[in-house]
Amino acid sequence: MDVVSTLKAQHRMLGEIVERLGGHLAHGDAVRVRVTLEELRRALRAHLELEEARFYPLLQDSPLADTAQLRPLAQSLDALAERYGTGDFDAERFAADFNAVTRGLLARLDSEEAVLFPLYDRLVGKSGLFRRVA
């Protein structure tokens, strides 16, 4: 599987994890929220590592490739996990914080699919070889 196909599959998986976490939150299941939040953190970290290693290096000269946008989102997930990982669980407060983070995350994933992946395909092409676009 090429890098864009892998990243798209990761996007679907991240979206599914966000939906599952929202379901656990709606049911007030703090244990599952915490477990699923950790799953989301791991999945986003893996996604970032792949992007930074194999995707963004070819796009670094493009003004459309804002490579720093996902890192703060991952840090926000880390902060959520730290804040809500133990002790009493305030579902209402968590929901507000989580919704703010996931809005940014899902918007970024949509932007990658709409803008960056087509740009990558133009630069790299089906052959997988880098070529400059005039």
mmCIF file of N, CA and C in Angstrom:
data_model
loop_
_atom_site.group_PDB
_atom_site.id
_atom_site.type_symbol
_atom_site.label_atom_id
_atom_site.label_comp_id
_atom_site.label_asym_id
_atom_site.label_seq_id
_atom_site.Cartn_x
_atom_site.Cartn_y
_atom_site.Cartn_z
ATOM 1 N N MET A 1 0.847 -1.176 0.000
ATOM 2 C CA MET A 1 0.000 0.000 0.000
ATOM 3 C C MET A 1 0.896 1.244 0.000
ATOM 4 N N ASP A 2 0.559 2.237 -0.828
ATOM 5 C CA ASP A 2 1.359 3.461 -0.862
ATOM 6 C C ASP A 2 1.056 4.327 0.358
ATOM 7 N N VAL A 3 1.879 5.338 0.581
ATOM 8 C CA VAL A 3 1.779 6.140 1.801
ATOM 9 C C VAL A 3 0.439 6.864 1.904
ATOM 10 N N VAL A 4 -0.076 7.389 0.797
ATOM 11 C CA VAL A 4 -1.352 8.109 0.854
ATOM 12 C C VAL A 4 -2.485 7.153 1.196
ATOM 13 N N SER A 5 -2.483 5.964 0.630
ATOM 14 C CA SER A 5 -3.519 4.976 0.966
ATOM 15 C C SER A 5 -3.449 4.604 2.440
ATOM 16 N N THR A 6 -2.246 4.449 2.948
ATOM 17 C CA THR A 6 -2.073 4.124 4.368
ATOM 18 C C THR A 6 -2.569 5.267 5.250
ATOM 19 N N LEU A 7 -2.224 6.497 4.886
ATOM 20 C CA LEU A 7 -2.667 7.651 5.666
ATOM 21 C C LEU A 7 -4.190 7.792 5.632
ATOM 22 N N LYS A 8 -4.793 7.544 4.471
ATOM 23 C CA LYS A 8 -6.259 7.598 4.373
ATOM 24 C C LYS A 8 -6.901 6.532 5.259
ATOM 25 N N ALA A 9 -6.322 5.349 5.280
ATOM 26 C CA ALA A 9 -6.841 4.288 6.154
ATOM 27 C C ALA A 9 -6.715 4.706 7.619
ATOM 28 N N GLN A 10 -5.601 5.347 7.956
ATOM 29 C CA GLN A 10 -5.430 5.843 9.322
ATOM 30 C C GLN A 10 -6.458 6.925 9.645
ATOM 31 N N HIS A 11 -6.766 7.780 8.676
ATOM 32 C CA HIS A 11 -7.795 8.803 8.890
ATOM 33 C C HIS A 11 -9.135 8.160 9.235
ATOM 34 N N ARG A 12 -9.499 7.134 8.472
ATOM 35 C CA ARG A 12 -10.768 6.431 8.755
ATOM 36 C C ARG A 12 -10.737 5.838 10.160
ATOM 37 N N MET A 13 -9.617 5.219 10.515
ATOM 38 C CA MET A 13 -9.500 4.613 11.836
ATOM 39 C C MET A 13 -9.593 5.681 12.936
ATOM 40 N N LEU A 14 -8.927 6.815 12.757
ATOM 41 C CA LEU A 14 -8.996 7.895 13.742
ATOM 42 C C LEU A 14 -10.435 8.388 13.896
ATOM 43 N N GLY A 15 -11.133 8.549 12.780
ATOM 44 C CA GLY A 15 -12.531 8.968 12.833
ATOM 45 C C GLY A 15 -13.406 7.971 13.568
ATOM 46 N N GLU A 16 -13.158 6.687 13.330
ATOM 47 C CA GLU A 16 -13.923 5.639 14.016
ATOM 48 C C GLU A 16 -13.652 5.651 15.523
ATOM 49 N N ILE A 17 -12.409 5.871 15.901
ATOM 50 C CA ILE A 17 -12.070 5.924 17.327
ATOM 51 C C ILE A 17 -12.758 7.125 17.979
ATOM 52 N N VAL A 18 -12.752 8.269 17.300
ATOM 53 C CA VAL A 18 -13.428 9.461 17.829
ATOM 54 C C VAL A 18 -14.914 9.173 18.035
ATOM 55 N N GLU A 19 -15.539 8.520 17.057
ATOM 56 C CA GLU A 19 -16.967 8.179 17.185
ATOM 57 C C GLU A 19 -17.214 7.238 18.358
ATOM 58 N N ARG A 20 -16.372 6.223 18.492
ATOM 59 C CA ARG A 20 -16.522 5.278 19.608
ATOM 60 C C ARG A 20 -16.381 5.985 20.950
ATOM 61 N N LEU A 21 -15.375 6.852 21.023
ATOM 62 C CA LEU A 21 -15.158 7.581 22.266
ATOM 63 C C LEU A 21 -16.378 8.441 22.593
ATOM 64 N N GLY A 22 -16.945 9.089 21.577
ATOM 65 C CA GLY A 22 -18.152 9.880 21.785
ATOM 66 C C GLY A 22 -19.308 9.036 22.290
ATOM 67 N N GLY A 23 -19.433 7.816 21.775
ATOM 68 C CA GLY A 23 -20.475 6.909 22.248
ATOM 69 C C GLY A 23 -20.279 6.522 23.701
ATOM 70 N N HIS A 24 -19.044 6.226 24.070
ATOM 71 C CA HIS A 24 -18.750 5.884 25.468
ATOM 72 C C HIS A 24 -19.056 7.071 26.380
ATOM 73 N N LEU A 25 -18.725 8.266 25.899
ATOM 74 C CA LEU A 25 -18.989 9.473 26.679
ATOM 75 C C LEU A 25 -20.495 9.685 26.850
ATOM 76 N N ALA A 26 -21.253 9.472 25.781
ATOM 77 C CA ALA A 26 -22.709 9.640 25.846
ATOM 78 C C ALA A 26 -23.344 8.680 26.846
ATOM 79 N N HIS A 27 -22.731 7.508 27.003
ATOM 80 C CA HIS A 27 -23.243 6.517 27.958
ATOM 81 C C HIS A 27 -22.650 6.686 29.360
ATOM 82 N N GLY A 28 -21.781 7.679 29.519
ATOM 83 C CA GLY A 28 -21.200 7.944 30.835
ATOM 84 C C GLY A 28 -20.226 6.892 31.310
ATOM 85 N N ASP A 29 -19.610 6.176 30.373
ATOM 86 C CA ASP A 29 -18.687 5.095 30.717
ATOM 87 C C ASP A 29 -17.254 5.638 30.801
ATOM 88 N N ALA A 30 -16.888 6.142 31.966
ATOM 89 C CA ALA A 30 -15.584 6.778 32.157
ATOM 90 C C ALA A 30 -14.429 5.830 31.871
ATOM 91 N N VAL A 31 -14.566 4.573 32.237
ATOM 92 C CA VAL A 31 -13.480 3.609 32.009
ATOM 93 C C VAL A 31 -13.222 3.455 30.513
ATOM 94 N N ARG A 32 -14.286 3.250 29.746
ATOM 95 C CA ARG A 32 -14.107 3.092 28.292
ATOM 96 C C ARG A 32 -13.653 4.388 27.633
ATOM 97 N N VAL A 33 -14.104 5.522 28.138
ATOM 98 C CA VAL A 33 -13.628 6.804 27.607
ATOM 99 C C VAL A 33 -12.118 6.884 27.771
ATOM 100 N N ARG A 34 -11.629 6.564 28.945
ATOM 101 C CA ARG A 34 -10.186 6.648 29.207
ATOM 102 C C ARG A 34 -9.395 5.667 28.341
ATOM 103 N N VAL A 35 -9.889 4.450 28.211
ATOM 104 C CA VAL A 35 -9.202 3.444 27.392
ATOM 105 C C VAL A 35 -9.191 3.873 25.925
ATOM 106 N N THR A 36 -10.323 4.370 25.448
ATOM 107 C CA THR A 36 -10.428 4.765 24.045
ATOM 108 C C THR A 36 -9.630 6.032 23.771
ATOM 109 N N LEU A 37 -9.558 6.931 24.734
ATOM 110 C CA LEU A 37 -8.719 8.117 24.586
ATOM 111 C C LEU A 37 -7.260 7.712 24.422
ATOM 112 N N GLU A 38 -6.821 6.739 25.181
ATOM 113 C CA GLU A 38 -5.444 6.252 25.044
ATOM 114 C C GLU A 38 -5.240 5.608 23.671
ATOM 115 N N GLU A 39 -6.228 4.875 23.193
ATOM 116 C CA GLU A 39 -6.155 4.280 21.851
ATOM 117 C C GLU A 39 -6.038 5.376 20.792
ATOM 118 N N LEU A 40 -6.804 6.445 20.948
ATOM 119 C CA LEU A 40 -6.752 7.566 20.007
ATOM 120 C C LEU A 40 -5.379 8.232 20.042
ATOM 121 N N ARG A 41 -4.836 8.414 21.217
ATOM 122 C CA ARG A 41 -3.497 9.007 21.336
ATOM 123 C C ARG A 41 -2.461 8.168 20.597
ATOM 124 N N ARG A 42 -2.491 6.859 20.807
ATOM 125 C CA ARG A 42 -1.521 5.974 20.137
ATOM 126 C C ARG A 42 -1.699 6.016 18.620
ATOM 127 N N ALA A 43 -2.935 5.988 18.160
ATOM 128 C CA ALA A 43 -3.201 5.997 16.720
ATOM 129 C C ALA A 43 -2.753 7.314 16.088
ATOM 130 N N LEU A 44 -2.988 8.425 16.776
ATOM 131 C CA LEU A 44 -2.570 9.714 16.235
ATOM 132 C C LEU A 44 -1.051 9.822 16.218
ATOM 133 N N ARG A 45 -0.391 9.320 17.231
ATOM 134 C CA ARG A 45 1.083 9.327 17.251
ATOM 135 C C ARG A 45 1.644 8.511 16.075
ATOM 136 N N ALA A 46 1.079 7.342 15.827
ATOM 137 C CA ALA A 46 1.530 6.515 14.699
ATOM 138 C C ALA A 46 1.307 7.252 13.381
ATOM 139 N N HIS A 47 0.186 7.928 13.274
ATOM 140 C CA HIS A 47 -0.127 8.696 12.071
ATOM 141 C C HIS A 47 0.897 9.817 11.877
ATOM 142 N N LEU A 48 1.192 10.540 12.940
ATOM 143 C CA LEU A 48 2.178 11.617 12.868
ATOM 144 C C LEU A 48 3.555 11.104 12.466
ATOM 145 N N GLU A 49 3.952 9.987 13.041
ATOM 146 C CA GLU A 49 5.270 9.421 12.721
ATOM 147 C C GLU A 49 5.374 9.071 11.244
ATOM 148 N N LEU A 50 4.321 8.472 10.690
ATOM 149 C CA LEU A 50 4.336 8.125 9.268
ATOM 150 C C LEU A 50 4.371 9.386 8.409
ATOM 151 N N GLU A 51 3.557 10.372 8.751
ATOM 152 C CA GLU A 51 3.555 11.618 7.978
ATOM 153 C C GLU A 51 4.927 12.281 8.001
ATOM 154 N N GLU A 52 5.517 12.357 9.181
ATOM 155 C CA GLU A 52 6.799 13.043 9.306
ATOM 156 C C GLU A 52 7.932 12.290 8.619
ATOM 157 N N ALA A 53 7.837 10.979 8.574
ATOM 158 C CA ALA A 53 8.905 10.182 7.960
ATOM 159 C C ALA A 53 8.763 10.073 6.442
ATOM 160 N N ARG A 54 7.536 9.881 5.954
ATOM 161 C CA ARG A 54 7.389 9.519 4.542
ATOM 162 C C ARG A 54 6.538 10.468 3.712
ATOM 163 N N PHE A 55 5.791 11.350 4.347
ATOM 164 C CA PHE A 55 4.862 12.190 3.594
ATOM 165 C C PHE A 55 5.337 13.640 3.514
ATOM 166 N N TYR A 56 5.542 14.271 4.652
ATOM 167 C CA TYR A 56 5.871 15.693 4.677
ATOM 168 C C TYR A 56 7.237 16.059 4.100
ATOM 169 N N PRO A 57 8.245 15.200 4.157
ATOM 170 C CA PRO A 57 9.530 15.608 3.582
ATOM 171 C C PRO A 57 9.434 16.063 2.124
ATOM 172 N N LEU A 58 8.569 15.444 1.342
ATOM 173 C CA LEU A 58 8.431 15.854 -0.056
ATOM 174 C C LEU A 58 7.610 17.131 -0.208
ATOM 175 N N LEU A 59 6.859 17.479 0.804
ATOM 176 C CA LEU A 59 5.995 18.657 0.716
ATOM 177 C C LEU A 59 6.563 19.868 1.436
ATOM 178 N N GLN A 60 7.721 19.746 2.040
ATOM 179 C CA GLN A 60 8.222 20.802 2.919
ATOM 180 C C GLN A 60 8.378 22.149 2.227
ATOM 181 N N ASP A 61 8.579 22.171 0.929
ATOM 182 C CA ASP A 61 8.737 23.445 0.225
ATOM 183 C C ASP A 61 7.409 24.041 -0.216
ATOM 184 N N SER A 62 6.332 23.315 -0.041
ATOM 185 C CA SER A 62 5.027 23.804 -0.471
ATOM 186 C C SER A 62 4.395 24.672 0.615
ATOM 187 N N PRO A 63 3.892 25.852 0.233
ATOM 188 C CA PRO A 63 3.217 26.690 1.229
ATOM 189 C C PRO A 63 1.908 26.069 1.721
ATOM 190 N N LEU A 64 1.384 25.085 1.008
ATOM 191 C CA LEU A 64 0.133 24.434 1.401
ATOM 192 C C LEU A 64 0.337 23.411 2.508
ATOM 193 N N ALA A 65 1.566 22.983 2.713
ATOM 194 C CA ALA A 65 1.850 21.922 3.687
ATOM 195 C C ALA A 65 2.239 22.530 5.031
ATOM 196 N N ASP A 66 1.264 22.671 5.902
ATOM 197 C CA ASP A 66 1.511 23.167 7.256
ATOM 198 C C ASP A 66 1.764 21.956 8.142
ATOM 199 N N THR A 67 3.012 21.573 8.239
ATOM 200 C CA THR A 67 3.355 20.331 8.929
ATOM 201 C C THR A 67 3.250 20.431 10.441
ATOM 202 N N ALA A 68 3.136 21.628 10.964
ATOM 203 C CA ALA A 68 3.122 21.789 12.420
ATOM 204 C C ALA A 68 1.721 21.731 13.022
ATOM 205 N N GLN A 69 0.700 21.584 12.210
ATOM 206 C CA GLN A 69 -0.666 21.691 12.716
ATOM 207 C C GLN A 69 -1.117 20.491 13.544
ATOM 208 N N LEU A 70 -0.710 19.290 13.210
ATOM 209 C CA LEU A 70 -1.170 18.114 13.949
ATOM 210 C C LEU A 70 -0.453 17.931 15.282
ATOM 211 N N ARG A 71 0.758 18.368 15.378
ATOM 212 C CA ARG A 71 1.521 18.184 16.619
ATOM 213 C C ARG A 71 0.803 18.820 17.821
ATOM 214 N N PRO A 72 0.314 20.077 17.726
ATOM 215 C CA PRO A 72 -0.418 20.637 18.873
ATOM 216 C C PRO A 72 -1.702 19.865 19.195
ATOM 217 N N LEU A 73 -2.338 19.301 18.183
ATOM 218 C CA LEU A 73 -3.532 18.493 18.439
ATOM 219 C C LEU A 73 -3.168 17.245 19.231
ATOM 220 N N ALA A 74 -2.050 16.628 18.880
ATOM 221 C CA ALA A 74 -1.592 15.455 19.634
ATOM 222 C C ALA A 74 -1.252 15.856 21.069
ATOM 223 N N GLN A 75 -0.642 17.020 21.232
ATOM 224 C CA GLN A 75 -0.322 17.503 22.579
ATOM 225 C C GLN A 75 -1.594 17.795 23.374
ATOM 226 N N SER A 76 -2.625 18.281 22.696
ATOM 227 C CA SER A 76 -3.909 18.519 23.371
ATOM 228 C C SER A 76 -4.537 17.211 23.834
ATOM 229 N N LEU A 77 -4.413 16.162 23.017
ATOM 230 C CA LEU A 77 -4.906 14.843 23.440
ATOM 231 C C LEU A 77 -4.125 14.342 24.648
ATOM 232 N N ASP A 78 -2.815 14.575 24.634
ATOM 233 C CA ASP A 78 -1.993 14.189 25.787
ATOM 234 C C ASP A 78 -2.467 14.913 27.049
ATOM 235 N N ALA A 79 -2.747 16.206 26.914
ATOM 236 C CA ALA A 79 -3.207 16.990 28.061
ATOM 237 C C ALA A 79 -4.563 16.492 28.558
ATOM 238 N N LEU A 80 -5.452 16.127 27.629
ATOM 239 C CA LEU A 80 -6.752 15.560 28.018
ATOM 240 C C LEU A 80 -6.560 14.281 28.815
ATOM 241 N N ALA A 81 -5.699 13.422 28.318
ATOM 242 C CA ALA A 81 -5.465 12.143 28.992
ATOM 243 C C ALA A 81 -4.878 12.368 30.379
ATOM 244 N N GLU A 82 -3.994 13.342 30.481
ATOM 245 C CA GLU A 82 -3.393 13.636 31.784
ATOM 246 C C GLU A 82 -4.436 14.208 32.748
ATOM 247 N N ARG A 83 -5.268 15.108 32.242
ATOM 248 C CA ARG A 83 -6.275 15.768 33.077
ATOM 249 C C ARG A 83 -7.377 14.814 33.517
ATOM 250 N N TYR A 84 -7.788 13.915 32.607
ATOM 251 C CA TYR A 84 -8.943 13.060 32.897
ATOM 252 C C TYR A 84 -8.589 11.588 33.064
ATOM 253 N N GLY A 85 -7.314 11.261 33.038
ATOM 254 C CA GLY A 85 -6.891 9.867 33.074
ATOM 255 C C GLY A 85 -7.113 9.149 34.385
ATOM 256 N N THR A 86 -7.153 9.879 35.459
ATOM 257 C CA THR A 86 -7.345 9.259 36.776
ATOM 258 C C THR A 86 -8.278 10.126 37.609
ATOM 259 N N GLY A 87 -8.705 9.593 38.708
ATOM 260 C CA GLY A 87 -9.539 10.352 39.637
ATOM 261 C C GLY A 87 -10.968 10.481 39.165
ATOM 262 N N ASP A 88 -11.662 11.446 39.746
ATOM 263 C CA ASP A 88 -13.056 11.675 39.381
ATOM 264 C C ASP A 88 -13.144 12.116 37.927
ATOM 265 N N PHE A 89 -14.199 11.683 37.273
ATOM 266 C CA PHE A 89 -14.377 11.977 35.855
ATOM 267 C C PHE A 89 -15.559 12.923 35.697
ATOM 268 N N ASP A 90 -15.292 14.126 35.227
ATOM 269 C CA ASP A 90 -16.336 15.118 34.965
ATOM 270 C C ASP A 90 -16.685 15.027 33.483
ATOM 271 N N ALA A 91 -17.733 14.274 33.173
ATOM 272 C CA ALA A 91 -18.101 14.000 31.780
ATOM 273 C C ALA A 91 -18.427 15.276 31.016
ATOM 274 N N GLU A 92 -19.087 16.211 31.659
ATOM 275 C CA GLU A 92 -19.476 17.450 30.982
ATOM 276 C C GLU A 92 -18.247 18.272 30.591
ATOM 277 N N ARG A 93 -17.338 18.391 31.518
ATOM 278 C CA ARG A 93 -16.109 19.146 31.251
ATOM 279 C C ARG A 93 -15.249 18.428 30.205
ATOM 280 N N PHE A 94 -15.140 17.103 30.339
ATOM 281 C CA PHE A 94 -14.378 16.339 29.356
ATOM 282 C C PHE A 94 -14.978 16.519 27.970
ATOM 283 N N ALA A 95 -16.311 16.434 27.866
ATOM 284 C CA ALA A 95 -16.977 16.556 26.564
ATOM 285 C C ALA A 95 -16.636 17.886 25.900
ATOM 286 N N ALA A 96 -16.654 18.970 26.657
ATOM 287 C CA ALA A 96 -16.327 20.280 26.087
ATOM 288 C C ALA A 96 -14.883 20.312 25.595
ATOM 289 N N ASP A 97 -13.966 19.826 26.411
ATOM 290 C CA ASP A 97 -12.551 19.804 26.016
ATOM 291 C C ASP A 97 -12.323 18.875 24.827
ATOM 292 N N PHE A 98 -12.920 17.696 24.883
ATOM 293 C CA PHE A 98 -12.745 16.707 23.823
ATOM 294 C C PHE A 98 -13.315 17.213 22.501
ATOM 295 N N ASN A 99 -14.483 17.837 22.547
ATOM 296 C CA ASN A 99 -15.092 18.348 21.316
ATOM 297 C C ASN A 99 -14.226 19.415 20.668
ATOM 298 N N ALA A 100 -13.610 20.263 21.465
ATOM 299 C CA ALA A 100 -12.723 21.290 20.916
ATOM 300 C C ALA A 100 -11.527 20.653 20.215
ATOM 301 N N VAL A 101 -10.939 19.656 20.831
ATOM 302 C CA VAL A 101 -9.775 18.989 20.241
ATOM 303 C C VAL A 101 -10.170 18.220 18.985
ATOM 304 N N THR A 102 -11.260 17.472 19.047
ATOM 305 C CA THR A 102 -11.623 16.646 17.890
ATOM 306 C C THR A 102 -12.119 17.482 16.719
ATOM 307 N N ARG A 103 -12.721 18.638 16.976
ATOM 308 C CA ARG A 103 -13.092 19.528 15.862
ATOM 309 C C ARG A 103 -11.842 19.891 15.067
ATOM 310 N N GLY A 104 -10.784 20.282 15.776
ATOM 311 C CA GLY A 104 -9.533 20.619 15.110
ATOM 312 C C GLY A 104 -8.907 19.431 14.406
ATOM 313 N N LEU A 105 -8.935 18.280 15.057
ATOM 314 C CA LEU A 105 -8.357 17.068 14.475
ATOM 315 C C LEU A 105 -9.086 16.672 13.199
ATOM 316 N N LEU A 106 -10.401 16.599 13.256
ATOM 317 C CA LEU A 106 -11.167 16.168 12.087
ATOM 318 C C LEU A 106 -11.073 17.180 10.949
ATOM 319 N N ALA A 107 -11.004 18.474 11.273
ATOM 320 C CA ALA A 107 -10.822 19.494 10.238
ATOM 321 C C ALA A 107 -9.467 19.321 9.557
ATOM 322 N N ARG A 108 -8.442 19.015 10.344
ATOM 323 C CA ARG A 108 -7.108 18.808 9.768
ATOM 324 C C ARG A 108 -7.085 17.579 8.864
ATOM 325 N N LEU A 109 -7.711 16.498 9.299
ATOM 326 C CA LEU A 109 -7.742 15.289 8.478
ATOM 327 C C LEU A 109 -8.478 15.558 7.169
ATOM 328 N N ASP A 110 -9.578 16.295 7.225
ATOM 329 C CA ASP A 110 -10.309 16.658 6.002
ATOM 330 C C ASP A 110 -9.434 17.494 5.079
ATOM 331 N N SER A 111 -8.683 18.432 5.649
ATOM 332 C CA SER A 111 -7.798 19.285 4.863
ATOM 333 C C SER A 111 -6.697 18.469 4.181
ATOM 334 N N GLU A 112 -6.148 17.506 4.896
ATOM 335 C CA GLU A 112 -5.127 16.647 4.289
ATOM 336 C C GLU A 112 -5.705 15.915 3.087
ATOM 337 N N GLU A 113 -6.907 15.388 3.242
ATOM 338 C CA GLU A 113 -7.531 14.622 2.154
ATOM 339 C C GLU A 113 -7.850 15.517 0.960
ATOM 340 N N ALA A 114 -8.307 16.740 1.222
ATOM 341 C CA ALA A 114 -8.740 17.625 0.143
ATOM 342 C C ALA A 114 -7.588 18.365 -0.534
ATOM 343 N N VAL A 115 -6.537 18.689 0.227
ATOM 344 C CA VAL A 115 -5.478 19.542 -0.306
ATOM 345 C C VAL A 115 -4.131 18.826 -0.397
ATOM 346 N N LEU A 116 -3.680 18.260 0.708
ATOM 347 C CA LEU A 116 -2.314 17.732 0.743
ATOM 348 C C LEU A 116 -2.141 16.432 -0.025
ATOM 349 N N PHE A 117 -3.091 15.532 0.066
ATOM 350 C CA PHE A 117 -2.936 14.269 -0.655
ATOM 351 C C PHE A 117 -2.918 14.488 -2.167
ATOM 352 N N PRO A 118 -3.809 15.328 -2.722
ATOM 353 C CA PRO A 118 -3.701 15.606 -4.159
ATOM 354 C C PRO A 118 -2.374 16.281 -4.529
ATOM 355 N N LEU A 119 -1.890 17.180 -3.673
ATOM 356 C CA LEU A 119 -0.599 17.818 -3.922
ATOM 357 C C LEU A 119 0.513 16.772 -3.934
ATOM 358 N N TYR A 120 0.496 15.886 -2.965
ATOM 359 C CA TYR A 120 1.494 14.815 -2.898
ATOM 360 C C TYR A 120 1.439 13.963 -4.167
ATOM 361 N N ASP A 121 0.232 13.601 -4.591
ATOM 362 C CA ASP A 121 0.088 12.790 -5.803
ATOM 363 C C ASP A 121 0.643 13.514 -7.026
ATOM 364 N N ARG A 122 0.453 14.835 -7.094
ATOM 365 C CA ARG A 122 1.006 15.588 -8.217
ATOM 366 C C ARG A 122 2.523 15.605 -8.171
ATOM 367 N N LEU A 123 3.093 15.745 -6.978
ATOM 368 C CA LEU A 123 4.550 15.813 -6.850
ATOM 369 C C LEU A 123 5.213 14.457 -7.036
ATOM 370 N N VAL A 124 4.613 13.437 -6.479
ATOM 371 C CA VAL A 124 5.225 12.112 -6.487
ATOM 372 C C VAL A 124 4.731 11.289 -7.663
ATOM 373 N N GLY A 125 3.466 11.420 -7.974
ATOM 374 C CA GLY A 125 2.895 10.674 -9.084
ATOM 375 C C GLY A 125 2.706 9.214 -8.752
ATOM 376 N N LYS A 126 2.109 8.526 -9.655
ATOM 377 C CA LYS A 126 1.808 7.107 -9.468
ATOM 378 C C LYS A 126 3.072 6.258 -9.390
ATOM 379 N N SER A 127 4.157 6.741 -9.987
ATOM 380 C CA SER A 127 5.385 5.956 -10.011
ATOM 381 C C SER A 127 6.083 5.926 -8.660
ATOM 382 N N GLY A 128 5.722 6.883 -7.789
ATOM 383 C CA GLY A 128 6.392 6.951 -6.499
ATOM 384 C C GLY A 128 7.697 7.723 -6.557
ATOM 385 N N LEU A 129 8.032 8.262 -7.721
ATOM 386 C CA LEU A 129 9.264 9.022 -7.873
ATOM 387 C C LEU A 129 8.963 10.503 -7.768
ATOM 388 N N PHE A 130 9.824 11.218 -7.087
ATOM 389 C CA PHE A 130 9.637 12.650 -6.923
ATOM 390 C C PHE A 130 9.836 13.351 -8.254
ATOM 391 N N ARG A 131 8.965 14.281 -8.538
ATOM 392 C CA ARG A 131 9.140 15.122 -9.709
ATOM 393 C C ARG A 131 8.600 16.502 -9.375
ATOM 394 N N ARG A 132 9.226 17.519 -9.914
ATOM 395 C CA ARG A 132 8.784 18.896 -9.676
ATOM 396 C C ARG A 132 7.590 19.195 -10.579
ATOM 397 N N VAL A 133 6.661 19.950 -10.025
ATOM 398 C CA VAL A 133 5.507 20.385 -10.803
ATOM 399 C C VAL A 133 5.719 21.845 -11.142
ATOM 400 N N ALA A 134 5.628 22.165 -12.417
ATOM 401 C CA ALA A 134 5.862 23.548 -12.859
ATOM 402 C C ALA A 134 4.683 24.432 -12.541
#
